[in-house]
Coordinates of C-alpha atoms in Angstrom, one line a residue:
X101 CA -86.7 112.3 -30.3
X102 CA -84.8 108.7 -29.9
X103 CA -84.6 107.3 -26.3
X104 CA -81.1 106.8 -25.2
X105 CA -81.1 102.8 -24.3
X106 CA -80.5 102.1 -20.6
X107 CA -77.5 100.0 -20.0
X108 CA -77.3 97.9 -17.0
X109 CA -73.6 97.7 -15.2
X110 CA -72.7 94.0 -14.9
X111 CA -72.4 93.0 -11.1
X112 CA -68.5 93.3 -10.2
X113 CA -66.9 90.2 -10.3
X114 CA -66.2 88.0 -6.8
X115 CA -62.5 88.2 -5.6
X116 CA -60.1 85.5 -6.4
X117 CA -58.2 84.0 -3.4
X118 CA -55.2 82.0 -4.2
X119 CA -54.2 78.6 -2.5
X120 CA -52.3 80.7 0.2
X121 CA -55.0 82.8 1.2
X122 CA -57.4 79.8 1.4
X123 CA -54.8 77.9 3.6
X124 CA -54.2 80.8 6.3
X125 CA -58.5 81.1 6.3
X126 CA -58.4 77.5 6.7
X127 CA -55.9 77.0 9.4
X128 CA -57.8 80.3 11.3
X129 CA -61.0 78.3 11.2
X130 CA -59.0 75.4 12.5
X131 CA -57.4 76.3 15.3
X132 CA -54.0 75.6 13.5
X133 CA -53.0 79.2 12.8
X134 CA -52.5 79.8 16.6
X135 CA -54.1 77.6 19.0
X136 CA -56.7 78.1 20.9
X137 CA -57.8 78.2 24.8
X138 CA -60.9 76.6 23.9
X139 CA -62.1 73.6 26.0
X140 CA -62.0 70.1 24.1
X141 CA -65.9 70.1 23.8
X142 CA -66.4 73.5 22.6
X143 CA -63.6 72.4 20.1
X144 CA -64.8 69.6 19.4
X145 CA -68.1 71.4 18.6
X146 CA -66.5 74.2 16.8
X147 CA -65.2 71.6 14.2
X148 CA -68.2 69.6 13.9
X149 CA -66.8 66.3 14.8
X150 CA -63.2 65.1 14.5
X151 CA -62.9 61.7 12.7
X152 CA -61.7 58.8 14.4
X153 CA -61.3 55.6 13.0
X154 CA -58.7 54.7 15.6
X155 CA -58.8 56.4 19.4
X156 CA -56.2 58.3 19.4
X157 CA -56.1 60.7 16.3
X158 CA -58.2 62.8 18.1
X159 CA -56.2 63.6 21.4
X160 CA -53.6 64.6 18.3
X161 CA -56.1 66.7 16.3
X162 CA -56.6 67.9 19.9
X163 CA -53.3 68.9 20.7
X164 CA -52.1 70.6 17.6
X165 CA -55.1 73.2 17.9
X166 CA -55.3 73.9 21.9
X167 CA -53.2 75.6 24.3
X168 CA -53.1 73.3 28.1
X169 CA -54.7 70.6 26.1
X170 CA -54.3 67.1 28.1
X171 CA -55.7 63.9 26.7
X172 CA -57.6 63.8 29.7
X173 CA -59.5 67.3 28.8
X174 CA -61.3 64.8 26.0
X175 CA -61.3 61.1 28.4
X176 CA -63.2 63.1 31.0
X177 CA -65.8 64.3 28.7
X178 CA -66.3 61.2 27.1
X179 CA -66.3 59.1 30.3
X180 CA -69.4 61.6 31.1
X181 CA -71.4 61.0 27.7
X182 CA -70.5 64.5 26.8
X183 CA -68.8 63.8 23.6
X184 CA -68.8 60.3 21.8
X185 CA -68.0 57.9 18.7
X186 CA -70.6 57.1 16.0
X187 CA -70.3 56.8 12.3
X188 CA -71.5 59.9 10.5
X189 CA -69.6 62.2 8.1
X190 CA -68.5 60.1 4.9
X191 CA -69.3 56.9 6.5
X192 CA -66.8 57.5 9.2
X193 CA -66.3 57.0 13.2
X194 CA -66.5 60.5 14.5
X195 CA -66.0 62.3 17.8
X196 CA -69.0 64.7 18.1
X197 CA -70.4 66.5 21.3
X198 CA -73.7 64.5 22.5
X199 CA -75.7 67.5 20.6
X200 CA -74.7 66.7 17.6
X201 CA -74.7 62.8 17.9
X202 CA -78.1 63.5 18.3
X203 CA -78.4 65.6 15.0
X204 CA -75.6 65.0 12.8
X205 CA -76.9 62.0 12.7
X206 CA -80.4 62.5 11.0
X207 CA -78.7 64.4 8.8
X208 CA -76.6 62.4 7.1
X209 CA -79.3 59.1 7.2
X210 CA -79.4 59.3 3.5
X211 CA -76.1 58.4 2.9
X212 CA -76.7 55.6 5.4
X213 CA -79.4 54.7 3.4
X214 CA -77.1 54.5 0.1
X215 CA -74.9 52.6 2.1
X216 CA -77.0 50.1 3.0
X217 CA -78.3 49.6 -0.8
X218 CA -75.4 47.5 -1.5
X219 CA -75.8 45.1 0.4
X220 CA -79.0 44.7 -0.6
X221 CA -78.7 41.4 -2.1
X222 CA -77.3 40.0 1.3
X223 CA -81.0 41.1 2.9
X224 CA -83.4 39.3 0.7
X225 CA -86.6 38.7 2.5
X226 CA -85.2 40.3 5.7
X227 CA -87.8 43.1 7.2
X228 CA -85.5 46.0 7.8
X229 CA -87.7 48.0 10.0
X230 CA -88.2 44.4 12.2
X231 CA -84.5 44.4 12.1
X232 CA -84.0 47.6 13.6
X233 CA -86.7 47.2 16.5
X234 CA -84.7 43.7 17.3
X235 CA -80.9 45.1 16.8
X236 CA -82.2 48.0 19.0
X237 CA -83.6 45.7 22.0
X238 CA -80.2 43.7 21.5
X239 CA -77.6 46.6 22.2
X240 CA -80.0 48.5 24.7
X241 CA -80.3 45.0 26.9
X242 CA -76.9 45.4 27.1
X243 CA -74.0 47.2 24.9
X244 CA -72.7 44.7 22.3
X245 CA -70.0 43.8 19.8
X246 CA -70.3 43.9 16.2
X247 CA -69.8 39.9 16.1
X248 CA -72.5 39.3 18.9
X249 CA -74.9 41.4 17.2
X250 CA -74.4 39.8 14.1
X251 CA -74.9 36.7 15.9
X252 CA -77.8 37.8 17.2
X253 CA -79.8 38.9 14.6
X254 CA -78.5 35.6 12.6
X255 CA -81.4 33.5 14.5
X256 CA -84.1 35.2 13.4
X257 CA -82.5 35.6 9.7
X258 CA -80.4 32.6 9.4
X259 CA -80.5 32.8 5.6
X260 CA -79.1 36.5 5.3
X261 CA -75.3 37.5 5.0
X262 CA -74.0 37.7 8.4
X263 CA -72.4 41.0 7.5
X264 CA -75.4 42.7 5.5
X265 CA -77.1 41.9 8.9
X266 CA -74.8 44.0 11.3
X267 CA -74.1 47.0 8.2
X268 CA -78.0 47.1 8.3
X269 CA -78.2 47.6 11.9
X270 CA -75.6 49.9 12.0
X271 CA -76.9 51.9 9.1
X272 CA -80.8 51.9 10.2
X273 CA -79.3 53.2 14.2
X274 CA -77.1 55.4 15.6
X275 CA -75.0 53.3 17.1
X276 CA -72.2 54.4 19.5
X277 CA -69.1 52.9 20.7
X278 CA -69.7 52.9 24.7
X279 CA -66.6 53.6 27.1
X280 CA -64.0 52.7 27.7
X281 CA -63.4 52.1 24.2
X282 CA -62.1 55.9 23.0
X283 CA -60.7 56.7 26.4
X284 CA -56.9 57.5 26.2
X285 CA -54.5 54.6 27.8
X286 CA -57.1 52.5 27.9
X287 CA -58.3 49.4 26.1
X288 CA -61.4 47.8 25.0
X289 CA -63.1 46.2 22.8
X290 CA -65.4 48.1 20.3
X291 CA -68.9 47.6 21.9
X292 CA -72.3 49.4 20.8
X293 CA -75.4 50.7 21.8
X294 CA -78.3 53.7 20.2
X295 CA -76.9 57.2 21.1
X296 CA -80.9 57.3 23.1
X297 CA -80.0 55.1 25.4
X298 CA -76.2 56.0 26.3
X299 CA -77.1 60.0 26.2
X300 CA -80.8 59.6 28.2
X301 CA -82.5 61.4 25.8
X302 CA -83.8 61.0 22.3
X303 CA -83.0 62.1 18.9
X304 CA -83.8 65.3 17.8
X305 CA -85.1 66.0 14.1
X306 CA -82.4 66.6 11.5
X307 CA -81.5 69.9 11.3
X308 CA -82.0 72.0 8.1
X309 CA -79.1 71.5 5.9
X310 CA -79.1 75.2 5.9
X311 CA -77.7 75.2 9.7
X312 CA -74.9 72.2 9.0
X313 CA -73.9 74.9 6.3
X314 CA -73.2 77.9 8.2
X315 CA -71.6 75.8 10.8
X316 CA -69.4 74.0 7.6
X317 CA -68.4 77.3 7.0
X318 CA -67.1 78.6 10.5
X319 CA -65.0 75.4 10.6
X320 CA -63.5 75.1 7.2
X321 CA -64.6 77.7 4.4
X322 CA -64.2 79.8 2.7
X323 CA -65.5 76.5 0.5
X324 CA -67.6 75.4 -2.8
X325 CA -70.6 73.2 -3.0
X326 CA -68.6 70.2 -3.5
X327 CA -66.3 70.9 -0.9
X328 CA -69.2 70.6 1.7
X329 CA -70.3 67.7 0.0
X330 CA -67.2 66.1 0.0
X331 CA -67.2 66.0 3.9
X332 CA -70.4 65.7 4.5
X333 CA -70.9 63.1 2.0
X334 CA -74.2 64.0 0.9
X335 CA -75.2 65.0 -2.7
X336 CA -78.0 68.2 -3.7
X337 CA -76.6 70.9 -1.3
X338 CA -76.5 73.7 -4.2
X339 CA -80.2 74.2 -2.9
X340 CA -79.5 75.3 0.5
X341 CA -76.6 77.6 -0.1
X342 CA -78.9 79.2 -2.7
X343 CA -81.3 80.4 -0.1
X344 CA -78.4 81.3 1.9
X345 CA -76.4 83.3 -0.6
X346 CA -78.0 86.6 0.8
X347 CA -76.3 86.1 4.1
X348 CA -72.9 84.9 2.9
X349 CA -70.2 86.7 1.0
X350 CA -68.8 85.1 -2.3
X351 CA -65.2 84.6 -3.7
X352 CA -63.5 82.5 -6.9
X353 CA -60.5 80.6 -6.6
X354 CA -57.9 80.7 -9.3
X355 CA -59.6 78.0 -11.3
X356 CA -62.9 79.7 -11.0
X357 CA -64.9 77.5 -8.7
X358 CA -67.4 79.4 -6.4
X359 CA -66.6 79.7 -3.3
X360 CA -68.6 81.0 -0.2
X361 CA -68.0 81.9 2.9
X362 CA -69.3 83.5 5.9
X363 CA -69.3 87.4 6.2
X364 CA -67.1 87.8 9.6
X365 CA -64.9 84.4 9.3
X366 CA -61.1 85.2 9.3
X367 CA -59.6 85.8 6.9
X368 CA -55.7 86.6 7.6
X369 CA -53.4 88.1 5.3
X370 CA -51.7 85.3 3.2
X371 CA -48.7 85.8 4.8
X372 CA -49.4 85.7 8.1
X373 CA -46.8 83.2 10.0
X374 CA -47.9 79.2 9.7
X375 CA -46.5 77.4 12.4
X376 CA -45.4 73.4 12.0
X377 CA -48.2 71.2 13.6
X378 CA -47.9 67.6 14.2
X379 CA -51.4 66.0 12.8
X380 CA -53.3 62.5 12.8
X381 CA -54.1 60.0 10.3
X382 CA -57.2 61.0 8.9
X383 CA -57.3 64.5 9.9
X384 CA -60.1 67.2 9.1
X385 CA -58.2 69.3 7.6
X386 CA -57.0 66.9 4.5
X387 CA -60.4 65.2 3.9
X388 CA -62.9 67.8 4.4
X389 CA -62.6 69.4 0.5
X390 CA -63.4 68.2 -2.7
X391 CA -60.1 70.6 -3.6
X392 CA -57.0 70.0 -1.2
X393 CA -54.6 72.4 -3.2
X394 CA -55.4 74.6 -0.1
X395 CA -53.2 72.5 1.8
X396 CA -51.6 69.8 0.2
X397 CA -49.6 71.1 -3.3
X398 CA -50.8 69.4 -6.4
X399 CA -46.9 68.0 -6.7
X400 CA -47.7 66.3 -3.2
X401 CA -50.9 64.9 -4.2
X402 CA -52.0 61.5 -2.6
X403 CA -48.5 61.4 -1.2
X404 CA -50.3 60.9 2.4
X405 CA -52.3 58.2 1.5
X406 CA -51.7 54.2 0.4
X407 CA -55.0 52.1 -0.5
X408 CA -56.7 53.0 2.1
X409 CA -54.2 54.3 5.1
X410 CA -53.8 57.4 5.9
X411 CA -50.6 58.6 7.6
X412 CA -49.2 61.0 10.0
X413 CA -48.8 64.2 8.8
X414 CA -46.8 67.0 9.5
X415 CA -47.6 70.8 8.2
X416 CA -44.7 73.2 7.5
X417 CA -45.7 76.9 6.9
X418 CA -49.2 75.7 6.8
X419 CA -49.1 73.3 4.5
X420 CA -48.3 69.2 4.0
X421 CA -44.8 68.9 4.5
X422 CA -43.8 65.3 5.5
X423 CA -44.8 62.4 7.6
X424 CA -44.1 61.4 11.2
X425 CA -44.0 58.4 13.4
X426 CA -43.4 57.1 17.1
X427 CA -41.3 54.1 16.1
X428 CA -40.0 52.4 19.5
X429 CA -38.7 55.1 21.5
X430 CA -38.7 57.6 18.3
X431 CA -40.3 60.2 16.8
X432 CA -39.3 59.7 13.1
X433 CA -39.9 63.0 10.6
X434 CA -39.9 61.8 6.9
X435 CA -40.1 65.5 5.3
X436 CA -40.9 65.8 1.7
X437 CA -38.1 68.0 0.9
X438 CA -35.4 69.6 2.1
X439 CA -35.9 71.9 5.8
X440 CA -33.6 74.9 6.7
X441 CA -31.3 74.8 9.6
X442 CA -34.7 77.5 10.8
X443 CA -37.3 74.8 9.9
X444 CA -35.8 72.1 11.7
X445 CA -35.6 74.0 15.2
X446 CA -39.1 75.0 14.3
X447 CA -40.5 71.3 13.5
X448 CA -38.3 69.6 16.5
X449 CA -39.8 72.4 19.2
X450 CA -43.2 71.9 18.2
X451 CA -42.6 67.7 18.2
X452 CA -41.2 68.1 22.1
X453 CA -44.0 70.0 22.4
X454 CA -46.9 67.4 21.2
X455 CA -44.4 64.7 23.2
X456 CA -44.6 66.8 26.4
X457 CA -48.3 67.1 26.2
X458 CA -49.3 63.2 25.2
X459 CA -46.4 61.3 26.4
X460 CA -45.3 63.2 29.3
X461 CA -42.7 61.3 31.4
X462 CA -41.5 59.2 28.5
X463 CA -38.2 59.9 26.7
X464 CA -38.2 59.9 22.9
X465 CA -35.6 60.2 20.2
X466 CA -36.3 62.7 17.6
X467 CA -34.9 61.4 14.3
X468 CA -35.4 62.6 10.2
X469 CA -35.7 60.3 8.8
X470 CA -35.3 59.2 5.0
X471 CA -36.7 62.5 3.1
X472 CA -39.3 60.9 0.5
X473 CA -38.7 63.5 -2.5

């Protein structure tokens, strides 16, 4: 008697989400599909960080995603060491809650540490771990500017590069930018000191990439290897969604790229209404992917971006639309293309909005600008 052969069905293959669908779960994890009533911190912790090269971008990032959002939701925090700045994610100033200053932080010391290789032949003969102890005295004596620092450390290593020195102490501590520098309306210079002695507490170990993963996720999947790699800018992350693939639910995009996601993250229907929003240079949502068809169309490609500027950006039914700017006593919309009569009452009532809720009491113009096709 022959033995039939067993066949073994293959496994079904993942769903494919399209551009649109990855936009609308984007802008859910976001808070730019409808916004939220979140406080600043929790937001602020929800996204893991908001980058800030400048002060303001994030009382913008801020105010696109929160309903009653005033800048002074985010000063008051960060006058009380709740949140603060540090460079983290991708070599970047970030706005992070004091927890994960504290943790982000470790994490992402690798790419500190590749950061500081090249400027390795500024550092010849200079003891990096004697550098750190004396750039940590320095800025916990009192908080200091990059320049003083570098001065500083220039007596004990008066051979080195001046500004290998300060990139080394920068890179070897987590340095934060003390108040009132990030406060809104105010001024000051950039000064530092270690997040230990501005929070009162000290570091805590490096989470498992597993944990920064899940929390990637919640904030901006559904999303492939690269594309947390991209913002976190680490390298050899395949490892830790491998041991979490049995907790996370897997789609393709139309090229075929893996994508994962967590198994109750939103997901709206594709067509679900995409309000305009007003967003910062440098926002999250258009630098934390290593593919940003989900929101800026291939024919729009690097069309917010010169050298190394990025500019304001303005989202129309989810996705990059334009440009904006407060010129004089203007806000001036450059829109990529052309905006029905619908559109335009759409964009100008959310811009009186974002006006009314950073520059209340001041009268602005709203002008379009030339369209940049």
């Amino acid at each position: 008697m022959t033995k039939s052969k067993r066949t073994t069905a293959a496994p079904p293959s993942p769903p494919v989400l399209g551009p649109r669908a990855l936009n609308r779960a984007t802008l859910a994890r976001q808070l730019l599909l409808s916004r939220s009533p979140m406080s600043a911190t929790a937001a602020v912790d929800h996204l893991v960080g908001l980058q800030a090269q400048n002060v303001k971008p994030p009382y913008y990032a801020l105010a696109a995603r929160l309903d009653g959002f005033t800048p002074e939701a985010l000063s008051r925090p960060m006058a009380d060491r709740e949140v603060v700045r540090i460079v983290t994610l991708r070599s970047t100033i970030h706005t992070h809650t004091a927890d994960d200053c504290l943790t982000l932080r470790p994490l992402v010391q690798a790419a500190r540490d590749r950061e500081l290789h090249h400027f390795r032949a500024g550092l010849a003969g200079v003891d990096l771990d004697r550098l750190a102890a004396t750039a940590r005295a320095l800025v916990e004596e009192e908080p200091r500017t990059m320049k003083e620092l570098r001065e500083a450390l220039l007596e004990d290593w008066p051979d080195a590069d001046p500004q290998a020195l300060s990139v080394a102490a920068r890179c070897k501590l987590p340095l934060v930018q003390v108040t009132p520098r990030g406060l809104w309306g105010r001024s000051g210079q950039v000064r530092l000191t270690t997040a230990e002695h501005w929070l009162g507490r000290p570091a805590r170990p490096a989470p498992a990439p597993d944990a920064a993963v899940l929390r990637y996720l919640a904030a901006f999947g559904p999303a492939s290897v690269k594309d947390m790699q991209t913002w976190a800018g680490l390298t050899r992350l395949r490892d830790a969604f491998e041991r979490l693939r049995p907790r996370l639910v897997t789609f393709r995009d139309e090229n075929g790229a893996e994508l994962f996601d967590l198994p109750d993250a939103p997901r709206p229907d594709p067509d679900t209404p995409a309000p305009p929003r007003f967003l910062p240079e440098f926002d999250n949502l258009l630098l934390s992917h290593a593919d940003r068809t989900r929101v800026v169309p291939p024919e729009l490609k690097g069309r917010h971006w010169q050298g190394n500027i990025a500019y304001r950006t303005l989202l129309v039914d989810g996705a990059l639309a334009g440009l904006w700017r407060l010129d004089g006593d203007a806000l001036v919309i450059e829109p990529f293309g052309h905006l029905d009569r619908t559109r335009w009452a759409e964009v100008t009532a959310e811009a009186e909005r974002m006006l009314g809720v950073l520059h209340p009491g001041t009268a602005y113009d709203i002008r379009f600008g030339t369209v940049r096709g």
